[in-house]
Coordinates of C-alpha atoms in Angstrom, one line a residue:
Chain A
X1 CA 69.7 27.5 13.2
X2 CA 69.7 26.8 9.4
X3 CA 66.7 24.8 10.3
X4 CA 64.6 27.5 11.5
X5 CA 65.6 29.9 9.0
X6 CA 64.6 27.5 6.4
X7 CA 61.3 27.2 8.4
X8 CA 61.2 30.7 8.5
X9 CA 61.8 31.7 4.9
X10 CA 59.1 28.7 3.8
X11 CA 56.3 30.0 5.9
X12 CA 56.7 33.5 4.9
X13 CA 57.3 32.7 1.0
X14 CA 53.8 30.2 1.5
X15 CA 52.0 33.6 2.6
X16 CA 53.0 35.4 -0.3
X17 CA 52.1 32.7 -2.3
X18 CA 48.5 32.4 -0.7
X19 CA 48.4 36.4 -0.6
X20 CA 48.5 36.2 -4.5
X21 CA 46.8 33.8 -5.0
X22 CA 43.7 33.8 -2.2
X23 CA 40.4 35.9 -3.6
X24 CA 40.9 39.7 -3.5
X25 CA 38.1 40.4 -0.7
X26 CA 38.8 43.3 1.5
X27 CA 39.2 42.2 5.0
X28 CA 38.1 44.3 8.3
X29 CA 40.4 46.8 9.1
X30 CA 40.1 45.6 12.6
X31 CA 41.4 41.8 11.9
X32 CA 43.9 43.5 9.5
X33 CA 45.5 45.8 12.4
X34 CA 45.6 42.9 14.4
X35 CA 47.4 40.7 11.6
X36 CA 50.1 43.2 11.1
X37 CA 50.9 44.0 14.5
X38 CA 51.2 39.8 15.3
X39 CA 52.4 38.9 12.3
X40 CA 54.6 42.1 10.9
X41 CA 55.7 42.9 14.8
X42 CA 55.0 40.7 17.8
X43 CA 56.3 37.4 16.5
X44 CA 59.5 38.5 14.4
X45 CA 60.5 39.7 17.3
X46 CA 60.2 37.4 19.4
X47 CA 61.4 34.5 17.2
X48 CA 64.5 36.8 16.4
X49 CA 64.7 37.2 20.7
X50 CA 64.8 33.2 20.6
X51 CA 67.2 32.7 17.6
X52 CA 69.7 34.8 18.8
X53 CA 69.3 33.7 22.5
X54 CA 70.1 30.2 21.0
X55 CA 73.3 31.3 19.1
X56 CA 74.0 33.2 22.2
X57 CA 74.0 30.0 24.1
X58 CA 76.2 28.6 21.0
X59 CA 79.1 31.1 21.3
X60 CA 81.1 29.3 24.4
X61 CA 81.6 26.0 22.3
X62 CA 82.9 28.2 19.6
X63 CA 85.1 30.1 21.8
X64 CA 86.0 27.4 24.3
X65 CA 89.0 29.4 25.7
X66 CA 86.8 31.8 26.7
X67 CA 86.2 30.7 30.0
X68 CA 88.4 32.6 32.4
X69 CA 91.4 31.3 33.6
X70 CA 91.0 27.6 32.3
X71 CA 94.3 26.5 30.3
X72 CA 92.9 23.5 28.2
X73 CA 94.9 21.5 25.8
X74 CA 97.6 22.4 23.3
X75 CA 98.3 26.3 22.8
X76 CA 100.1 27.6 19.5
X77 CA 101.6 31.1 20.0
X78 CA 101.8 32.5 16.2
X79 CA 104.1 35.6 15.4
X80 CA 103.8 37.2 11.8
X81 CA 106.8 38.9 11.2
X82 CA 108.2 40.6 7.6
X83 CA 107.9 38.1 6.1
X84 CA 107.7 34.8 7.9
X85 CA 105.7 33.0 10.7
X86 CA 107.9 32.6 14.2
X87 CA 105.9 29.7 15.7
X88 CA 106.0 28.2 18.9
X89 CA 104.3 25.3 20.7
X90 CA 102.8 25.7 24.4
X91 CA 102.4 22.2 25.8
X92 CA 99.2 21.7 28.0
X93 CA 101.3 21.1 31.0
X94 CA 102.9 24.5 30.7
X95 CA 106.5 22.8 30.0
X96 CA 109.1 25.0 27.8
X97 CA 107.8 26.4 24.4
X98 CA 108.8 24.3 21.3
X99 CA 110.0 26.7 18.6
X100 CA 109.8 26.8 15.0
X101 CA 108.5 28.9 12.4
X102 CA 106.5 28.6 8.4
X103 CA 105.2 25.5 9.6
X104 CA 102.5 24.7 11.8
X105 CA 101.3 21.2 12.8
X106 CA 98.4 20.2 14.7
X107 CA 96.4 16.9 15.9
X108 CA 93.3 16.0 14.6
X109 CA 89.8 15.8 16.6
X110 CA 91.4 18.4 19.0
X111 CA 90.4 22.1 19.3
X112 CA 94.3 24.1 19.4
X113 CA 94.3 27.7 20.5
X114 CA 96.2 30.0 18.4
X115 CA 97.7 33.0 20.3
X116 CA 98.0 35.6 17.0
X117 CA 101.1 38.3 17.6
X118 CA 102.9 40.8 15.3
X119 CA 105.9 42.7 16.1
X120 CA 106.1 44.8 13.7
X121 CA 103.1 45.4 11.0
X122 CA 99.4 44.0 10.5
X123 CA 99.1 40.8 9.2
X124 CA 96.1 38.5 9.1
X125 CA 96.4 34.9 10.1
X126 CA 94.4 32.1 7.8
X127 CA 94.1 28.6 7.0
X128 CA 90.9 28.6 4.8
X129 CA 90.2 25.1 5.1
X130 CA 90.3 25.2 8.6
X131 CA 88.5 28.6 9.2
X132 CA 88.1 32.6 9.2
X133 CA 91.0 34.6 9.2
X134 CA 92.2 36.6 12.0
X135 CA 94.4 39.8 12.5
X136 CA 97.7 39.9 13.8
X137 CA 97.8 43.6 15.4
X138 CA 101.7 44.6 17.0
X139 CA 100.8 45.2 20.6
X140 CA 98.1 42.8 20.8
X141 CA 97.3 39.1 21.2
X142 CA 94.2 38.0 19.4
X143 CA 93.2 34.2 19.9
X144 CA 91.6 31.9 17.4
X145 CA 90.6 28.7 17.7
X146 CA 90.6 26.2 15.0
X147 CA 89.4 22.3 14.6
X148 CA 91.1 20.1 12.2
X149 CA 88.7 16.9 11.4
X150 CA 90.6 15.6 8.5
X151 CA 94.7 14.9 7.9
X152 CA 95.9 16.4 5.5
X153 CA 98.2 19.2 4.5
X154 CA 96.4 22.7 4.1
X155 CA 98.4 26.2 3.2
X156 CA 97.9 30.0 4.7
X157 CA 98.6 32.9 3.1
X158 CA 99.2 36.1 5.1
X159 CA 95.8 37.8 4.7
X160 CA 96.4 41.5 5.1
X161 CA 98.7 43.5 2.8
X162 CA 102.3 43.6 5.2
X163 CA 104.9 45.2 2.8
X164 CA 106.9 43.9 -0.3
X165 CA 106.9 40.4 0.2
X166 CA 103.5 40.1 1.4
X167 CA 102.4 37.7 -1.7
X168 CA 105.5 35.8 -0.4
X169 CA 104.7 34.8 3.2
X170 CA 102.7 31.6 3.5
X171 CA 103.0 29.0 5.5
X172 CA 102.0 24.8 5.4
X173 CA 99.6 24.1 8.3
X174 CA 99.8 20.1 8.8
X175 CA 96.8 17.7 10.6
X176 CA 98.1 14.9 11.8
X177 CA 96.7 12.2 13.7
X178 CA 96.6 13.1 17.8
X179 CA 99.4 10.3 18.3
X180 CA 101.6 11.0 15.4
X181 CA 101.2 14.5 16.2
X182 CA 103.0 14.0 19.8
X183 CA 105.5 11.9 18.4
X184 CA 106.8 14.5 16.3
X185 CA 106.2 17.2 19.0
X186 CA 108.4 15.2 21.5
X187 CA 111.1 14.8 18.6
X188 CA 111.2 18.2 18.0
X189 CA 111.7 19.4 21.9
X190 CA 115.1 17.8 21.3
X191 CA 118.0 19.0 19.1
X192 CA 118.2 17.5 15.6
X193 CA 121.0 14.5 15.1
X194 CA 122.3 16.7 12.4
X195 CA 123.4 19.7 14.3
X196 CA 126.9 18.2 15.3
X197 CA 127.4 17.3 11.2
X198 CA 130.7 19.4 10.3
X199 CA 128.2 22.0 8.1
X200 CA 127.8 23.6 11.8
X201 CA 131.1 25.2 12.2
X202 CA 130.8 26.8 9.1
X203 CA 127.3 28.0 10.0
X204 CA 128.7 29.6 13.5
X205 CA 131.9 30.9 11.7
X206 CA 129.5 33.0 9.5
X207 CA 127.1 34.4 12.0
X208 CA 124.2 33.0 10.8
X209 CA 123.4 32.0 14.0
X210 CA 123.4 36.0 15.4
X211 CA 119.8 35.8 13.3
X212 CA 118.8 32.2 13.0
X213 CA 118.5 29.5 16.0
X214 CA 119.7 25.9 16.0
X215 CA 118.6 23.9 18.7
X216 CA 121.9 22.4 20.4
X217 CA 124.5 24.8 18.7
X218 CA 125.3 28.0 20.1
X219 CA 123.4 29.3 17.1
X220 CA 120.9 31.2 19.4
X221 CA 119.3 34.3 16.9
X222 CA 115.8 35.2 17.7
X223 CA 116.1 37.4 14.3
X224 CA 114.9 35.0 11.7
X225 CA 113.2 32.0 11.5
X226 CA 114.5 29.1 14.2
X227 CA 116.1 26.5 11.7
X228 CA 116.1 23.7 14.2
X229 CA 114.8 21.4 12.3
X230 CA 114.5 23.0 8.6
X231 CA 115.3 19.9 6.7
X232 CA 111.9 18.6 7.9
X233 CA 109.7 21.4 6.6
X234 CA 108.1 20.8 3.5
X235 CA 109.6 24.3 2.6
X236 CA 111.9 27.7 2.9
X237 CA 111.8 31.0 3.0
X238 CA 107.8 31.0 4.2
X239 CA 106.2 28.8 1.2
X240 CA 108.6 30.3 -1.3
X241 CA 110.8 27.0 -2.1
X242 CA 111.1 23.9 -2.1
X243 CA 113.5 22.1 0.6
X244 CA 116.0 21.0 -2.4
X245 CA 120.0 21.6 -1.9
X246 CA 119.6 24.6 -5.3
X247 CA 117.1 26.2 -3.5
X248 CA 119.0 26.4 -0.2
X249 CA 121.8 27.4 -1.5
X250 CA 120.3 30.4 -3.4
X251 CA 118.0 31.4 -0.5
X252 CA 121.5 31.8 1.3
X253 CA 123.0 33.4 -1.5
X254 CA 120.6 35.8 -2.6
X255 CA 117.6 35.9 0.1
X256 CA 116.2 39.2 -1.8
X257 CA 115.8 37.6 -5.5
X258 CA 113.8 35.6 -4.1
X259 CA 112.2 36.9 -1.1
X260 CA 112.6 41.3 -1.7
X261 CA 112.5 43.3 1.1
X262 CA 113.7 40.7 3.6
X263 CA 116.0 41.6 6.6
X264 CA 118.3 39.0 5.9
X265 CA 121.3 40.5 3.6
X266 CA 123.3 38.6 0.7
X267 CA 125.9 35.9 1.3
X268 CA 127.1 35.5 -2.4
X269 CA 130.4 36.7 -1.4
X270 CA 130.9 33.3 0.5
X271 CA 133.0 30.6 -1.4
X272 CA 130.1 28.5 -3.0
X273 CA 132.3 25.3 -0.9
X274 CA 130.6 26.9 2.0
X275 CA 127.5 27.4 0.8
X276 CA 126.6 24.2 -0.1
X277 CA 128.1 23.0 3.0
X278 CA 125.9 25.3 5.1
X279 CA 123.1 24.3 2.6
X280 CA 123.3 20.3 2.8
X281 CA 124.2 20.8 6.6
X282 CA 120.8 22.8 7.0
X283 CA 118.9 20.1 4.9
X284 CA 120.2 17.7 7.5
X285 CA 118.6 19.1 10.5
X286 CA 115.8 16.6 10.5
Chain B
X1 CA 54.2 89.7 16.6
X2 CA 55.8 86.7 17.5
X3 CA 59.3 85.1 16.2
X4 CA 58.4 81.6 18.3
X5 CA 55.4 80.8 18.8
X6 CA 53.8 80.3 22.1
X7 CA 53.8 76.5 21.9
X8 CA 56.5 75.0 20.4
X9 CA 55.8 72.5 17.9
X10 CA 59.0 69.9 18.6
X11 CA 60.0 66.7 16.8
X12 CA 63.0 66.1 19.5
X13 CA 60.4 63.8 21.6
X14 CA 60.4 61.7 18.2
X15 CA 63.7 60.7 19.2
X16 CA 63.6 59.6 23.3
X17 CA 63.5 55.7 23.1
X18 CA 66.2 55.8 20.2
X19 CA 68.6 58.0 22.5
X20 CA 67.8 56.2 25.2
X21 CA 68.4 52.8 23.6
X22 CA 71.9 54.2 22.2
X23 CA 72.8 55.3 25.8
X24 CA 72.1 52.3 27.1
X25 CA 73.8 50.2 24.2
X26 CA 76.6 52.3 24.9
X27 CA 76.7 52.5 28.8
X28 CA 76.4 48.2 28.9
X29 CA 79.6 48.2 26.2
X30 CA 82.1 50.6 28.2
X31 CA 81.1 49.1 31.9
X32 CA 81.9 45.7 30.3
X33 CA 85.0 46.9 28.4
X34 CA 86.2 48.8 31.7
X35 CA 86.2 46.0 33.8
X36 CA 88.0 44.1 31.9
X37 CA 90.4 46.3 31.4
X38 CA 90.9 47.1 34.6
X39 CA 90.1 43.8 36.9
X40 CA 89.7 45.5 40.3
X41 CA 88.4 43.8 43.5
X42 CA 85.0 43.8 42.3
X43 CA 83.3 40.6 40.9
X44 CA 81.5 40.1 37.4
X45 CA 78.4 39.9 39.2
X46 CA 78.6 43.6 40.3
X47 CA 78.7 44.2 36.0
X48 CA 76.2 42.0 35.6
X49 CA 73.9 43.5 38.1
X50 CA 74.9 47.2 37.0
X51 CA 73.8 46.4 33.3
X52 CA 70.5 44.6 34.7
X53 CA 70.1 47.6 36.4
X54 CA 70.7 49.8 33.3
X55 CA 68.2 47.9 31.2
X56 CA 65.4 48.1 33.6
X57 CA 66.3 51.8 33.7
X58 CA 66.0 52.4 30.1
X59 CA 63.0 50.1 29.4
X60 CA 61.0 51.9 32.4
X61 CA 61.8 55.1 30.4
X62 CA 61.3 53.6 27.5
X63 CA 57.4 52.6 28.8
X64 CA 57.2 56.2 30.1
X65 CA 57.9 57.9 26.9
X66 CA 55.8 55.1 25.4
X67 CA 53.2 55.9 27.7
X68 CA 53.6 59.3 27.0
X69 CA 53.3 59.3 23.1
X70 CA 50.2 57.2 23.5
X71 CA 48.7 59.6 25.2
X72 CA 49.9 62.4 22.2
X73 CA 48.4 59.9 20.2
X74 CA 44.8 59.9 22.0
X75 CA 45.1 56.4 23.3
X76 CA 44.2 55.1 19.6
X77 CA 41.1 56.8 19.3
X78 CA 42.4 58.2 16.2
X79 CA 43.9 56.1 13.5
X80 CA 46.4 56.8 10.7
X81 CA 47.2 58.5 8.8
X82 CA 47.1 61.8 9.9
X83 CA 48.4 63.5 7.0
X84 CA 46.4 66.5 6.8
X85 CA 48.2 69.4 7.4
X86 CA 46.9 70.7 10.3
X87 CA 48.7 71.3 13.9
X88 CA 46.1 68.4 15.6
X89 CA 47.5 65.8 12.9
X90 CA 51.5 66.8 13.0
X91 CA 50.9 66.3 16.9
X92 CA 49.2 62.7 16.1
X93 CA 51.2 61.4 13.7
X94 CA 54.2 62.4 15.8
X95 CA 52.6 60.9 19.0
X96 CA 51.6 57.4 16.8
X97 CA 55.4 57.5 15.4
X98 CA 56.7 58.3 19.3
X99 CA 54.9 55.0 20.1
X100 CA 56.0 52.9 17.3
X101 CA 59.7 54.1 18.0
X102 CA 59.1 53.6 21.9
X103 CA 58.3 49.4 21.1
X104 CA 61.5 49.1 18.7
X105 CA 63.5 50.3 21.2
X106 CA 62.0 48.3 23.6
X107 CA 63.3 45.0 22.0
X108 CA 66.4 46.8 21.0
X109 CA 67.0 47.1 24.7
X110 CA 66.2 43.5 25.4
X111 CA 68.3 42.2 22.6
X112 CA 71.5 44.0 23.5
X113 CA 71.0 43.0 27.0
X114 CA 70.7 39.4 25.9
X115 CA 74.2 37.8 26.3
X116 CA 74.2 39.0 29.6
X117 CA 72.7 35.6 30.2
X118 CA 75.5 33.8 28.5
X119 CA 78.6 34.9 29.9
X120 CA 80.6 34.9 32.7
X121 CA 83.5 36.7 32.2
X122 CA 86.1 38.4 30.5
X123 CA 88.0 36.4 27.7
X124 CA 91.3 37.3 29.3

């Protein structure tokens, strides 16, 4: 495509060029009638029929989950909510959905689906490294598909204005190699070690889990982020902090310092004992 | 005395391959978008052979007007431009600009029944 539009642009800049330059005879009006309707018309238009019959052609490879009915490879099924990411990972095979949320991870050399939801406002999906952005309408499921061809560990900001914390909702997206990638997958379809660490009964005692989920405890929210395996994300609170024990503990203590307009209210009037304990405990979910 | 006269000079011919062109662009559009909305018994093919049907609609009427503006025109016995301003040039230029208008639509047609070709189906 570049190709023949640099093709194109060179042979119409060369006629200019010889247009200025050539002797100023006048030519028959006959030839001249002829040149414009050829030249000015008859091909444009047909080189523009064959150019965008070509990228016509393209457009399946670019949308490969296009073709009806065919359920190919690994499907991520993206939620923006105010003002996080619910995540959750469809194996091929159609087994049980892998949750997680402000962290997305996919395999190298392998095209992944995104399935882009909202539940309650706009917000717009993007991982500029990787590709365009993409709206996250309520009511709707748009689908994006995105090819990572390097490793490495690229962010995404929410894309369309979404409320107060909008500047505060990113996420990490992570390319890892295909086998490393399934590794981690498989360890995450299985509770963390760290859930039966005491922190947990301090957790449940709370009702943190009426909001958050924790894979093997009867922490089973489907408010807030799924904290599964929180200690393994690079970061909390969407991209706002750091995974250290001081963050934690202040995220829990005062979620709207640092992150206004969330749903999640204050736990300062906890003993700070408990805090850290839930904290360290949360850190430990590996 | 007359308020209108006899013959009635009228530009709204000017505009038959462009309206045509739209109707078509948006008949080919809303079939599509229907049927996938509503997946009934029928098969893609009936679409596909409902817009082909549509676009040799609207590029025979397309050629008709064409045909028709030509003839406005004087089958090019005249050339541009006919900018003097007498009723015999207003009715050539707007049979020349009929004609011109006619063969952009034309390819308009063509090139929004183009990925026709390409798919075969609804995303969904």
């Amino acid at each position: 495509m570049a190709i023949a539009g640099g093709f194109i642009w060179l042979t119409v800049i060369g006629l200019l060029a010889h247009a200025t330059r050539h002797e100023r005879t006048p030519i028959d009006e006959r030839v001249a009638s002829r040149l414009i309707f050829w030249g000015g018309a008859a091909i444009p238009s047909l080189l523009l029929f064959l150019l965008l019959g070509y990228a016509l052609w393209l457009m399946p490879g670019l949308r490969p989950f296009a073709r009806a009915g065919e359920a190919n490879g690994l499907r991520i099924e993206v939620t923006g909510e105010q003002f996080w990411w619910r995540v959750a990972y469809h194996p091929a095979d159609g087994g049980v959905p892998i949750l997680s949320a402000n962290e997305i991870r996919l395999p190298v050399g392998e095209r992944v689906e995104f399935l882009l939801k909202s539940t309650d406002v706009i917000h717009s999906f993007w991982i500029p490294a990787l590709g365009g952005k993409m709206d996250m309408i309520p009511g709707r499921v748009n689908r994006l598909s995105l090819l990572a061809t390097k490793p490495g560990t690229y962010r995404g900001p929410c894309a369309e204005y979404c409320g107060t914390s909008h500047a505060l909702m990113t996420f990490t997206a992570v390319a890892m190699q295909p086998a490393a990638f399934r590794e981690w997958l498989a360890v995450r379809a299985n509770p963390s070690p760290g859930a039966s660490l005491p922190g947990r009964d301090i957790f449940l005692r709370n009702g943190c889990g009426a909001c958050h989920r924790v894979a093997g405890t009867q922490a089973e929210g489907g408010v807030g982020p799924d904290l599964s395996h929180m200690g393994s994300r690079g970061t909390i609170g969407a991209g706002v902090l750091t995974t250290d024990d001081e963050a934690v503990r202040s995220f829990i203590a005062h979620p709207h310092l640092i992150k206004p307009g969330s749903k999640m209210p204050d736990f300062n009037m906890l003993p700070q004992q408990d805090i850290a304990e839930i904290a360290s405990w949360l850190k430990g979910l590996e | 005395m007359r308020i209108i006269p006899k013959e009635v000079e009228t530009l709204w011919t000017l505009f038959t391959a462009p309206v045509i062109w739209a109707g078509h662009f948006l008949a080919c559009y809303a079939l599509a978008a229907i049927w996938c909305a509503k997946r009934g018994d029928l098969g893609f093919a009936v679409v596909q052979a409902g817009i082909v049907a549509m676009t040799l609609a609207a590029l025979a009427m397309i050629v008709l007007s064409g045909w028709l503006a030509w003839r406005q025109w004087g089958f090019g016995t005249n050339d541009p431009p006919h900018d003097d301003p007498t009723a015999t040039d207003r009715n050539l230029f707007q049979g020349f600009a009929t004609l011109l208008l006619c063969g952009l639509s034309f390819v308009a047609v063509l090139y929004v029944a183009l990925p026709l070709l390409f798919i075969d189906g609804c995303s969904s």
